Tab-separated table of C-alpha atoms in Angstrom:
chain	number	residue	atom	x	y	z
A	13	UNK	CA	13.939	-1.747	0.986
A	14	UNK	CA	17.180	-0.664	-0.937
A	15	UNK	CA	16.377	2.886	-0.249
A	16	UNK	CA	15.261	2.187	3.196
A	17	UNK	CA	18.801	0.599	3.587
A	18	UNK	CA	20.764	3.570	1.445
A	19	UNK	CA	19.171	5.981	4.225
A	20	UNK	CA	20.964	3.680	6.940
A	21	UNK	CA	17.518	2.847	8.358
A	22	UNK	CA	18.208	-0.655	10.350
A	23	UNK	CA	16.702	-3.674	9.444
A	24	UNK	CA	14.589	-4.116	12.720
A	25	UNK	CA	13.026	-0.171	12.388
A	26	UNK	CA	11.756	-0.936	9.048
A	27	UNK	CA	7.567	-2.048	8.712
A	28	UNK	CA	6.425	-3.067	5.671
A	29	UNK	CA	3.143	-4.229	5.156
A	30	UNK	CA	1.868	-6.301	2.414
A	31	UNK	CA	-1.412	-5.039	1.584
A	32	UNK	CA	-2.893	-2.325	-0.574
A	33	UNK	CA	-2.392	1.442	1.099
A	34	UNK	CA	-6.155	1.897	0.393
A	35	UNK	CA	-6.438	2.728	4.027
A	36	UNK	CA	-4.402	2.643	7.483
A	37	UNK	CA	-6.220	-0.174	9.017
A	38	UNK	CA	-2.665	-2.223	8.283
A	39	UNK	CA	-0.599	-4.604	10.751
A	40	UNK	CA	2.632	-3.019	10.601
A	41	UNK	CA	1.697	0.673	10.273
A	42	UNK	CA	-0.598	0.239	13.650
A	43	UNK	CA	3.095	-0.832	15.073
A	44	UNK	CA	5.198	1.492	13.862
A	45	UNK	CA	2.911	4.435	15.001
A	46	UNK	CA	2.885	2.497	18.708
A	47	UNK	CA	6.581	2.257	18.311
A	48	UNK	CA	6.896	5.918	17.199
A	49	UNK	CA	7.816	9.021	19.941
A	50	UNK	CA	8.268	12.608	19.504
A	51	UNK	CA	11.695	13.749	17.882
A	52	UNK	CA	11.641	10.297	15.791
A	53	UNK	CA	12.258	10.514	12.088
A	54	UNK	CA	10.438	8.307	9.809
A	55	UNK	CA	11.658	7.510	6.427
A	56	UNK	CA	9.093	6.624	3.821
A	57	UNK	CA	10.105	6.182	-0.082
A	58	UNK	CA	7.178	7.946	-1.340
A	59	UNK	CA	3.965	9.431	0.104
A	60	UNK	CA	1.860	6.062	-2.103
A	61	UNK	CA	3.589	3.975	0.152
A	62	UNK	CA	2.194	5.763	2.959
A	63	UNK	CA	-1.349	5.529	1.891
A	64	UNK	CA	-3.521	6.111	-1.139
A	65	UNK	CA	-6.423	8.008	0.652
A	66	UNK	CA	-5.945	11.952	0.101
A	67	UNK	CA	-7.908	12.712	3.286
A	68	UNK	CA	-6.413	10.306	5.507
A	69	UNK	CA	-2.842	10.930	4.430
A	70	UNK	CA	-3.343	14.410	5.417
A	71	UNK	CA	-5.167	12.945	8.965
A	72	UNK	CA	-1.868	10.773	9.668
A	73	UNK	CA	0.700	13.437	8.493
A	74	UNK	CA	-0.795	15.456	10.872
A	75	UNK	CA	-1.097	12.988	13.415
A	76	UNK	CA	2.383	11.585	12.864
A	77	UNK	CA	4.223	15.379	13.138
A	78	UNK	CA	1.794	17.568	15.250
A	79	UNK	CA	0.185	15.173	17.780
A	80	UNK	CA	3.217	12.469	17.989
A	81	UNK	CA	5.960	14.549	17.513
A	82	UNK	CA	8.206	13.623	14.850
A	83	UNK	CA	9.577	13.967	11.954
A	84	UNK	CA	9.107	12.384	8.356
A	85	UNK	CA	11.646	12.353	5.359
A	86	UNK	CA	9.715	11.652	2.324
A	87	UNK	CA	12.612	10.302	0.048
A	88	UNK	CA	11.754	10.775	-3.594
A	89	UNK	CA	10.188	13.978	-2.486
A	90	UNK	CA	13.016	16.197	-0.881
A	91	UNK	CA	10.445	19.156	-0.349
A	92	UNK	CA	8.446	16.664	1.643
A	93	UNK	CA	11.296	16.683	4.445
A	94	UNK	CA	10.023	18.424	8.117
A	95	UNK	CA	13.372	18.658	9.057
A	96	UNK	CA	13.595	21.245	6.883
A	97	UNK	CA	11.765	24.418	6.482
A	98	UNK	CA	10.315	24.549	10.389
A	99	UNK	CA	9.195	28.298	9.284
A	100	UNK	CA	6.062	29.123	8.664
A	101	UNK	CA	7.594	28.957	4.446
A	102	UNK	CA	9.072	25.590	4.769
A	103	UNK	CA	5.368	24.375	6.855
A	104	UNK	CA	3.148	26.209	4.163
A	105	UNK	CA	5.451	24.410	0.778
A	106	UNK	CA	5.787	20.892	2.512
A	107	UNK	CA	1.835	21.264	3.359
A	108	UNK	CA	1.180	22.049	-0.160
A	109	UNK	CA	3.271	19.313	-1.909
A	110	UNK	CA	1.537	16.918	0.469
A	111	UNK	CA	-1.905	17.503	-0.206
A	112	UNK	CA	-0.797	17.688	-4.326
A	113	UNK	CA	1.128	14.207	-3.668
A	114	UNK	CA	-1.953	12.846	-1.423
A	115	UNK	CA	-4.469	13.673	-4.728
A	116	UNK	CA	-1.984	12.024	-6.884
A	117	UNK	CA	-1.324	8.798	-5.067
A	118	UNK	CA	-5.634	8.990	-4.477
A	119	UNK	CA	-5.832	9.764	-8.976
A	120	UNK	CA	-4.015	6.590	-8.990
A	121	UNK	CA	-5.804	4.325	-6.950
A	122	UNK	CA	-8.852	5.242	-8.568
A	123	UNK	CA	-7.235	5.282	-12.053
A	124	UNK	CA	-5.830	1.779	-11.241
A	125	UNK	CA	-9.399	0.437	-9.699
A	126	UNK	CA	-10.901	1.555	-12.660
A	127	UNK	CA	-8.866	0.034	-15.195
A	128	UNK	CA	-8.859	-3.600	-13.060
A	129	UNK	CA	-12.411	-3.107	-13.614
A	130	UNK	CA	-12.527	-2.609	-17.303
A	131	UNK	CA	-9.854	-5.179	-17.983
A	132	UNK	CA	-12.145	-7.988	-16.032
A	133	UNK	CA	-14.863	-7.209	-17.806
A	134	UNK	CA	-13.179	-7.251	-20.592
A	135	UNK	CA	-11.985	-10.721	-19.931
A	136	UNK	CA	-15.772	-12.184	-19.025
A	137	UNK	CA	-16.907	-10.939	-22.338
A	138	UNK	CA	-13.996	-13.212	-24.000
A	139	UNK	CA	-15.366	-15.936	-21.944
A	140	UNK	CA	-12.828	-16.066	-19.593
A	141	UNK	CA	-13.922	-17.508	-16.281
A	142	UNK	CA	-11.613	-16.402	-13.267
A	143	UNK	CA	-11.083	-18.251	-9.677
A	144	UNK	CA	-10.630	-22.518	-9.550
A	145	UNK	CA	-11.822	-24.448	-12.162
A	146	UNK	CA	-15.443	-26.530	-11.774
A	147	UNK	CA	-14.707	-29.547	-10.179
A	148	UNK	CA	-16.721	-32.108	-11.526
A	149	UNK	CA	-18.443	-34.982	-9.919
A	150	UNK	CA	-18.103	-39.024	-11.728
A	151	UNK	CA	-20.272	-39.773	-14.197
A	152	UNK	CA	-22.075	-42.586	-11.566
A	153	UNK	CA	-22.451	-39.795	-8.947
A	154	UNK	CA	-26.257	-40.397	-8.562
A	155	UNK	CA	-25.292	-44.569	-7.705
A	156	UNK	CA	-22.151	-43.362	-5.372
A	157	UNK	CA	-25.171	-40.877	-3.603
A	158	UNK	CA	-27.522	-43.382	-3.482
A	159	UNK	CA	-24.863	-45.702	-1.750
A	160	UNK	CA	-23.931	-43.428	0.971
A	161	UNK	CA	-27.423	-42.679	1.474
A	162	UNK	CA	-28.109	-46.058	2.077
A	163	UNK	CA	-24.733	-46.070	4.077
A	164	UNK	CA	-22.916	-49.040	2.074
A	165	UNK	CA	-20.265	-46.330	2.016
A	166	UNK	CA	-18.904	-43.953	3.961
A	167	UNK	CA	-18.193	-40.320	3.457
A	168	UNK	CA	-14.586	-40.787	3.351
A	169	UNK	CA	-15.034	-43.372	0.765
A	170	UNK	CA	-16.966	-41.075	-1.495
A	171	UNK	CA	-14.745	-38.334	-1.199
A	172	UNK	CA	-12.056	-40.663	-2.244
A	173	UNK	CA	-13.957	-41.952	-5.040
A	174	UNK	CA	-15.064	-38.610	-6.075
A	175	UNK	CA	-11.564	-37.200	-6.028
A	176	UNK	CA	-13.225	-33.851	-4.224
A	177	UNK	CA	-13.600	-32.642	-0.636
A	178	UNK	CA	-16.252	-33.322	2.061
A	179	UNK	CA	-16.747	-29.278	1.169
A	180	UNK	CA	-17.459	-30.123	-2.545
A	181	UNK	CA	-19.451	-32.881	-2.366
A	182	UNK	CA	-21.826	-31.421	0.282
A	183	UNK	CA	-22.559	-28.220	-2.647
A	184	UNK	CA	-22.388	-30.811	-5.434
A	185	UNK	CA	-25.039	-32.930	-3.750
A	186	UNK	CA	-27.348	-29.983	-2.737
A	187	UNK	CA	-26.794	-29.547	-6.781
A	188	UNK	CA	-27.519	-33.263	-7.375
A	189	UNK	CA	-30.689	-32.656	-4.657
A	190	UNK	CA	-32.011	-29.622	-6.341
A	191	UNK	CA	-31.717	-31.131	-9.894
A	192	UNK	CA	-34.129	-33.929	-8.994
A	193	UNK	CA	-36.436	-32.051	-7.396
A	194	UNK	CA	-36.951	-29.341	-10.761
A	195	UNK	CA	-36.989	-32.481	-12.893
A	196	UNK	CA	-40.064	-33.912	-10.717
A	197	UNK	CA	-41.501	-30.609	-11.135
């Protein structure tokens, strides 16, 4: 944003998604290309921001300048400027530097995948459990079952009573169900 602002870009021209640039299938860049018309200039801080798919960078880059019409100011990347350079020079550099940059940002998205990967793994084998802790069910959950079976209580009040939701206690009773039926097996 600070850069976006430095390069006098106004607040309601900037589109900022926040989700990964694994693909283009995001909110705000299906906008801004909508919004976008030839002899535009588009200011992006650094071709990862644009995406992190070497293929489809080069697909939009192409899209964005040849079928659309404008023009795209990479700014940590002054080579990777089409306002600059419209000779066939200038085309063939910028071209290059993109499809290096595009690997890159791709490298690092895999790179950063992989080592996601290796760290959670890492973490199971310590024992660490991820997502929201087990909710557990009272000790007299069979006798509060048992009771709302024989409707002497309603749902609400066993949800209260269990301190869960309706969501919980339907799994934890399939749980309850399943229990009983292995142990009479």
């Amino acid at each position: 944003m600070i850069a976006l602002h430095e390069a006098a870009v106004l607040e309601r021209n900037i589109f900022m998604d926040k989700q990964s640039g694994k693909d283009f299938d995001r909110p705000n860049y299906k906008k801004l290309v909508k919004k976008l018309k030839a002899g535009d200039l588009l200011y992006i801080l650094s071709i990862d921001r644009l995406g992190r798919n070497y293929e489809e960078i080069q697909t939009q880059w192409r899209i964005l300048t040849k079928e659309i019409g404008i023009d795209i100011c990479v700014l940590d990347m002054p080579l990777l400027d089409t306002r600059n350079g419209k000779d066939l020079m200038g085309t063939f550099i910028a071209d290059l530097v993109l499809q290096i940059l595009s690997f890159v940002a791709q490298s690092e998205r895999e790179n950063i995948r992989k080592r996601q990967a290796e760290g959670i793994a890492a973490a199971k084998a310590k024992g660490i459990k991820f997502g929201r802790p087990e909710k557990s069910v009272p000790n007299d959950f069979s006798k509060i079952v048992k009771a709302w079976e024989q409707k002497k209580l309603t749902l609400a009040e066993v949800l209260k009573q269990c301190n869960i939701s309706e969501s919980t206690f339907y799994r934890k009773l399939r749980e309850y169900r399943l229990l009983l039926s292995n142990k009479k097996n």
